[in-house]
CSV table of C-alpha atoms and ligand atoms in Angstrom, one decimal:
chain,number,residue,atom,x,y,z
A,1,MET,CA,8.9,19.0,-3.3
A,2,VAL,CA,7.8,16.6,-0.5
A,3,LEU,CA,6.5,13.2,-1.3
A,4,ILE,CA,5.4,10.2,0.7
A,5,ASP,CA,5.8,6.7,-0.6
A,6,THR,CA,2.8,5.0,1.0
A,7,HIS,CA,3.7,1.5,-0.1
A,8,SER,CA,7.2,0.2,-0.2
A,9,HIS,CA,8.8,-3.1,0.7
A,10,ILE,CA,12.2,-1.6,1.2
A,11,TYR,CA,13.1,-4.0,3.9
A,12,LEU,CA,13.3,-6.9,1.5
A,13,PRO,CA,16.6,-8.6,0.5
A,14,GLU,CA,16.5,-6.8,-2.9
A,15,PHE,CA,17.8,-3.7,-1.0
A,16,GLU,CA,20.3,-5.3,1.2
A,17,LYS,CA,23.4,-4.3,-0.8
A,18,ASP,CA,22.7,-0.7,-1.5
A,19,ALA,CA,20.0,0.5,1.0
A,20,SER,CA,21.9,3.7,2.0
A,21,GLN,CA,22.2,4.8,-1.7
A,22,VAL,CA,18.5,4.0,-2.2
A,23,PHE,CA,17.5,6.1,0.7
A,24,GLU,CA,19.8,8.9,-0.4
A,25,ARG,CA,18.3,9.0,-3.8
A,26,ALA,CA,14.8,9.0,-2.2
A,27,GLU,CA,15.7,12.0,-0.1
A,28,LYS,CA,17.1,13.8,-3.1
A,29,GLU,CA,13.7,13.5,-4.8
A,30,GLY,CA,11.9,14.7,-1.7
A,31,VAL,CA,10.5,11.3,-0.6
A,32,ASN,CA,10.9,12.0,3.1
A,33,LYS,CA,8.5,9.4,4.4
A,34,VAL,CA,8.2,5.7,3.4
A,35,LEU,CA,5.4,3.5,4.7
A,36,MET,CA,6.1,-0.2,4.8
A,37,PRO,CA,3.4,-2.8,4.4
A,38,ALA,CA,3.9,-6.0,6.3
A,39,ILE,CA,4.0,-9.4,4.5
A,40,ASP,CA,4.3,-12.2,7.1
A,41,SER,CA,6.4,-13.3,10.1
A,42,SER,CA,9.4,-14.0,7.9
A,43,THR,CA,9.8,-10.3,7.2
A,44,HIS,CA,8.3,-8.5,10.3
A,45,LEU,CA,11.6,-8.2,12.1
A,46,SER,CA,13.6,-6.7,9.1
A,47,MET,CA,10.7,-4.2,8.6
A,48,ILE,CA,10.6,-3.2,12.2
A,49,GLY,CA,14.4,-3.0,12.3
A,50,LEU,CA,14.5,-0.5,9.5
A,51,GLU,CA,11.9,1.7,11.2
A,52,LYS,CA,14.1,1.6,14.4
A,53,GLN,CA,17.0,3.0,12.4
A,54,ASN,CA,15.0,6.1,11.4
A,55,PRO,CA,11.6,6.4,12.9
A,56,GLU,CA,11.0,9.9,11.5
A,57,ARG,CA,11.2,8.5,8.0
A,58,PHE,CA,10.1,4.8,8.0
A,59,PHE,CA,6.8,3.7,9.2
A,60,CYS,CA,5.5,0.1,9.7
A,61,MET,CA,2.2,-1.4,9.0
A,62,MET,CA,1.2,-4.8,10.4
A,63,GLY,CA,-0.8,-7.5,8.9
A,64,LEU,CA,-0.8,-10.7,6.9
A,65,HIS,CA,-0.5,-10.5,3.1
A,66,PRO,CA,-3.1,-12.5,1.2
A,67,CYS,CA,-0.3,-14.4,-0.7
A,68,SER,CA,1.0,-15.5,2.6
A,69,VAL,CA,-2.3,-17.0,3.7
A,70,LYS,CA,-1.7,-20.8,3.8
A,71,ASP,CA,-2.5,-23.6,6.2
A,72,ASN,CA,-0.8,-21.8,9.1
A,73,PHE,CA,-2.7,-18.5,8.6
A,74,ARG,CA,-4.2,-18.6,12.1
A,75,GLU,CA,-0.8,-18.8,13.6
A,76,GLU,CA,0.4,-15.9,11.4
A,77,LEU,CA,-2.6,-13.9,12.4
A,78,LYS,CA,-1.9,-14.5,16.0
A,79,ILE,CA,1.6,-13.1,15.6
A,80,ALA,CA,0.4,-10.0,13.7
A,81,ARG,CA,-2.2,-9.4,16.3
A,82,GLU,CA,0.3,-9.6,19.1
A,83,TYR,CA,2.4,-6.9,17.5
A,84,LEU,CA,-0.7,-4.7,17.1
A,85,ASP,CA,-1.5,-5.1,20.8
A,86,LYS,CA,2.0,-4.1,21.7
A,87,ARG,CA,2.5,-0.8,19.9
A,88,HIS,CA,1.2,1.6,17.3
A,89,PHE,CA,1.3,0.8,13.6
A,90,VAL,CA,0.2,3.3,10.8
A,91,ALA,CA,-2.1,0.8,9.2
A,92,VAL,CA,-3.3,-2.8,9.1
A,93,GLY,CA,-1.7,-4.0,5.9
A,94,GLU,CA,-1.2,-5.3,3.5
A,95,ILE,CA,-4.4,-7.4,3.6
A,96,GLY,CA,-7.0,-8.4,1.1
A,97,LEU,CA,-7.5,-11.0,-1.6
A,98,ASP,CA,-5.2,-12.3,-4.4
A,99,PHE,CA,-6.9,-14.5,-7.0
A,100,TYR,CA,-4.1,-14.2,-9.5
A,101,TRP,CA,-1.6,-16.9,-8.6
A,102,ASP,CA,-3.6,-19.4,-6.6
A,103,LYS,CA,-7.1,-19.9,-5.4
A,104,THR,CA,-6.4,-22.9,-3.1
A,105,PHE,CA,-6.8,-20.8,0.0
A,106,THR,CA,-9.7,-18.6,-1.1
A,107,GLU,CA,-11.8,-19.3,2.0
A,108,GLN,CA,-8.9,-18.7,4.3
A,109,GLN,CA,-8.0,-15.5,2.5
A,110,TYR,CA,-11.5,-14.2,3.1
A,111,GLU,CA,-11.4,-15.2,6.8
A,112,ALA,CA,-8.0,-13.4,7.3
A,113,PHE,CA,-9.3,-10.3,5.4
A,114,HIS,CA,-12.4,-10.0,7.5
A,115,THR,CA,-10.5,-10.6,10.8
A,116,GLN,CA,-7.9,-7.9,10.0
A,117,VAL,CA,-10.5,-5.4,8.9
A,118,GLU,CA,-12.1,-5.8,12.3
A,119,TRP,CA,-8.7,-5.2,13.9
A,120,ALA,CA,-8.3,-1.9,12.0
A,121,ILE,CA,-11.7,-0.7,13.2
A,122,HIS,CA,-10.8,-1.8,16.8
A,123,PHE,CA,-7.4,0.1,16.7
A,124,ASP,CA,-8.9,3.0,14.6
A,125,ILE,CA,-6.2,2.8,12.0
A,126,PRO,CA,-6.6,2.5,8.2
A,127,ILE,CA,-6.3,-0.7,6.1
A,128,VAL,CA,-4.1,-1.1,3.0
A,129,ILE,CA,-5.8,-3.4,0.6
A,130,HIS,CA,-4.1,-5.8,-1.9
A,131,SER,CA,-6.8,-6.6,-4.5
A,132,ARG,CA,-5.1,-8.5,-7.3
A,133,ASN,CA,-7.7,-10.0,-9.7
A,134,SER,CA,-10.2,-9.3,-6.9
A,135,THR,CA,-11.2,-5.7,-7.0
A,136,ASP,CA,-15.0,-6.4,-6.9
A,137,GLU,CA,-14.6,-8.9,-4.1
A,138,CYS,CA,-12.5,-6.5,-2.0
A,139,ILE,CA,-15.0,-3.7,-2.6
A,140,LYS,CA,-17.7,-6.0,-1.3
A,141,VAL,CA,-15.8,-6.9,1.9
A,142,VAL,CA,-15.2,-3.2,2.6
A,143,ALA,CA,-18.8,-2.3,2.0
A,144,GLU,CA,-19.9,-5.0,4.5
A,145,HIS,CA,-17.7,-3.5,7.2
A,146,GLN,CA,-18.2,0.1,6.3
A,147,LYS,CA,-20.3,1.6,9.1
A,148,GLY,CA,-18.6,5.0,8.9
A,149,LYS,CA,-15.4,4.1,10.8
A,150,LEU,CA,-13.4,2.1,8.3
A,151,LYS,CA,-10.8,4.0,6.2
A,152,GLY,CA,-8.0,3.0,3.9
A,153,VAL,CA,-6.6,2.6,0.4
A,154,PHE,CA,-6.9,0.2,-2.5
A,155,HIS,CA,-3.2,-0.2,-3.0
A,156,CYS,CA,-2.1,-0.5,-6.6
A,157,PHE,CA,-5.6,0.2,-7.8
A,158,SER,CA,-6.1,-1.3,-11.2
A,159,GLY,CA,-9.8,-1.3,-11.7
A,160,SER,CA,-12.2,0.6,-13.9
A,161,VAL,CA,-13.7,4.1,-13.7
A,162,GLU,CA,-16.8,2.5,-12.2
A,163,GLN,CA,-14.8,0.6,-9.6
A,164,ALA,CA,-12.8,3.7,-8.7
A,165,ARG,CA,-16.1,5.5,-8.1
A,166,GLN,CA,-17.2,2.7,-5.7
A,167,VAL,CA,-13.9,2.9,-3.8
A,168,ILE,CA,-14.3,6.6,-3.4
A,169,ASP,CA,-17.9,6.3,-2.3
A,170,LEU,CA,-16.8,4.0,0.4
A,171,GLY,CA,-14.5,6.7,1.7
A,172,PHE,CA,-11.3,5.0,0.4
A,173,TYR,CA,-8.3,6.2,-1.5
A,174,LEU,CA,-6.8,4.9,-4.7
A,175,GLY,CA,-3.1,3.9,-4.4
A,176,ILE,CA,-1.4,4.9,-7.7
A,177,GLY,CA,2.1,3.8,-8.7
A,178,GLY,CA,4.3,2.8,-11.6
A,179,VAL,CA,1.4,1.1,-13.5
A,180,VAL,CA,0.0,4.5,-14.4
A,181,THR,CA,3.0,5.0,-16.7
A,182,PHE,CA,2.5,1.7,-18.5
A,183,LYS,CA,0.9,1.8,-22.0
A,184,ASN,CA,-2.6,0.3,-22.2
A,185,ALA,CA,-2.9,-0.2,-18.4
A,186,GLY,CA,-6.2,1.7,-18.6
A,187,LEU,CA,-5.5,3.8,-15.6
A,188,ASP,CA,-5.4,7.1,-17.6
A,189,LYS,CA,-9.2,7.2,-17.8
A,190,VAL,CA,-9.5,6.5,-14.1
A,191,ILE,CA,-7.1,9.3,-13.2
A,192,GLU,CA,-8.8,11.7,-15.5
A,193,SER,CA,-12.2,10.9,-13.9
A,194,VAL,CA,-11.2,11.2,-10.2
A,195,GLY,CA,-9.9,14.2,-8.2
A,196,LEU,CA,-6.4,14.2,-6.9
A,197,GLU,CA,-7.8,14.4,-3.4
A,198,TYR,CA,-8.6,10.6,-3.6
A,199,VAL,CA,-5.1,9.6,-4.8
A,200,LEU,CA,-2.1,8.3,-2.8
A,201,LEU,CA,1.3,7.9,-4.3
A,202,GLU,CA,3.1,4.6,-3.9
A,203,THR,CA,5.9,2.6,-5.5
A,204,ASP,CA,5.3,-1.0,-4.3
A,205,ALA,CA,9.1,-1.3,-4.5
A,206,PRO,CA,10.8,-3.5,-5.4
A,207,TYR,CA,8.0,-4.3,-7.8
A,208,LEU,CA,6.2,-2.4,-10.6
A,209,ALA,CA,8.9,0.1,-11.5
A,210,PRO,CA,7.5,3.0,-13.7
A,211,VAL,CA,8.6,3.7,-17.3
A,212,PRO,CA,11.6,4.1,-18.1
A,213,PHE,CA,12.6,1.5,-15.5
A,214,ARG,CA,9.8,-1.0,-16.2
A,215,GLY,CA,10.9,-4.5,-15.4
A,216,LYS,CA,13.8,-3.4,-13.2
A,217,ARG,CA,13.9,-3.1,-9.4
A,218,ASN,CA,11.7,-0.3,-8.2
A,219,GLU,CA,12.7,2.2,-5.4
A,220,PRO,CA,11.1,5.2,-3.6
A,221,SER,CA,13.0,7.8,-5.7
A,222,TYR,CA,11.1,6.6,-8.8
A,223,LEU,CA,8.0,8.1,-7.3
A,224,ARG,CA,9.0,11.2,-9.3
A,225,TYR,CA,8.0,9.5,-12.5
A,226,VAL,CA,4.5,8.7,-11.1
A,227,VAL,CA,4.1,12.4,-10.1
A,228,ASP,CA,5.1,13.6,-13.5
A,229,LYS,CA,2.6,11.2,-15.2
A,230,LEU,CA,-0.2,12.3,-12.9
A,231,ALA,CA,0.6,16.0,-13.5
A,232,ASP,CA,0.4,15.3,-17.2
A,233,LEU,CA,-2.9,13.5,-16.9
A,234,LYS,CA,-4.5,16.1,-14.6
A,235,LYS,CA,-3.0,19.0,-16.6
A,236,SER,CA,-1.5,20.1,-13.4
A,237,SER,CA,2.0,20.8,-12.0
A,238,ALA,CA,4.2,18.2,-10.3
A,239,GLN,CA,4.2,20.5,-7.3
A,240,GLU,CA,0.4,20.5,-7.1
A,241,VAL,CA,0.3,16.7,-7.3
A,242,ALA,CA,2.9,16.5,-4.6
A,243,VAL,CA,1.1,18.9,-2.3
A,244,VAL,CA,-2.3,17.3,-2.6
A,245,THR,CA,-1.2,13.6,-2.4
A,246,THR,CA,1.2,14.3,0.5
A,247,LYS,CA,-1.7,15.9,2.4
A,248,ASN,CA,-3.9,12.9,1.6
A,249,ALA,CA,-1.3,10.5,3.0
A,250,GLU,CA,-0.7,12.6,6.1
A,251,LYS,CA,-4.4,12.7,6.8
A,252,LEU,CA,-5.2,9.0,6.2
A,253,PHE,CA,-2.2,7.6,8.1
A,254,ASN,CA,-2.2,10.3,10.8
A,255,LEU,CA,1.4,11.3,10.1
A,256,ILE,CA,1.3,14.8,11.6
A,257,ASN,CA,2.1,14.9,15.3
B,1,LIG,NI1,2.9,-4.6,-1.5
């Protein structure tokens, strides 16, 4: 079985002590590629450093996370843009809106989001969207920019069946991770109503570990629990889920050379 973890912050300090074991377990479960979303300039270097160690396996995105949009966001955007001008990244991410913790910088979050969507169109790479408590708002921003060239994924999709339909109609994928294994998360209905061809697998490690590890540190090898849950919901096999979602990830992020 070959799996791609399309969203994993494995460069964070949470993995400092046992990174090699984490990567070994991932390989054992068939997770042979891990895509790393950027956060801000405090973590760009550790992310890029990890990719340098194993460029066949680890792939960097570049962007400014909405939770890192503060007073200095223009400076942060400048740094991210300089990286994008210098080399190839698999996506602009993660970007978007987060209205869960703090709405102080709402206006700035919107400005950063719009700017980075334009970058993705310019570089012809996908966007990876963080849409916590802001699914409708993010759908609206994507719709404004969607003139046929924009592509990407709603990472950690947690919306309704109706919102899932809108995301798919915009040509976007749904990023599905550990939350699908949580009771009462409401994702069951969404998964039952959409085809696997619109689904990408992700962990969002170290966050959002699937059952039976809920609340613990998440890691790429746990993707297997997401696969099993999806197979269950789709009345399909784990192998089929792996084949389809891996193909989706390879296509969106242009991972086949
Ligand atoms: Ni993330």
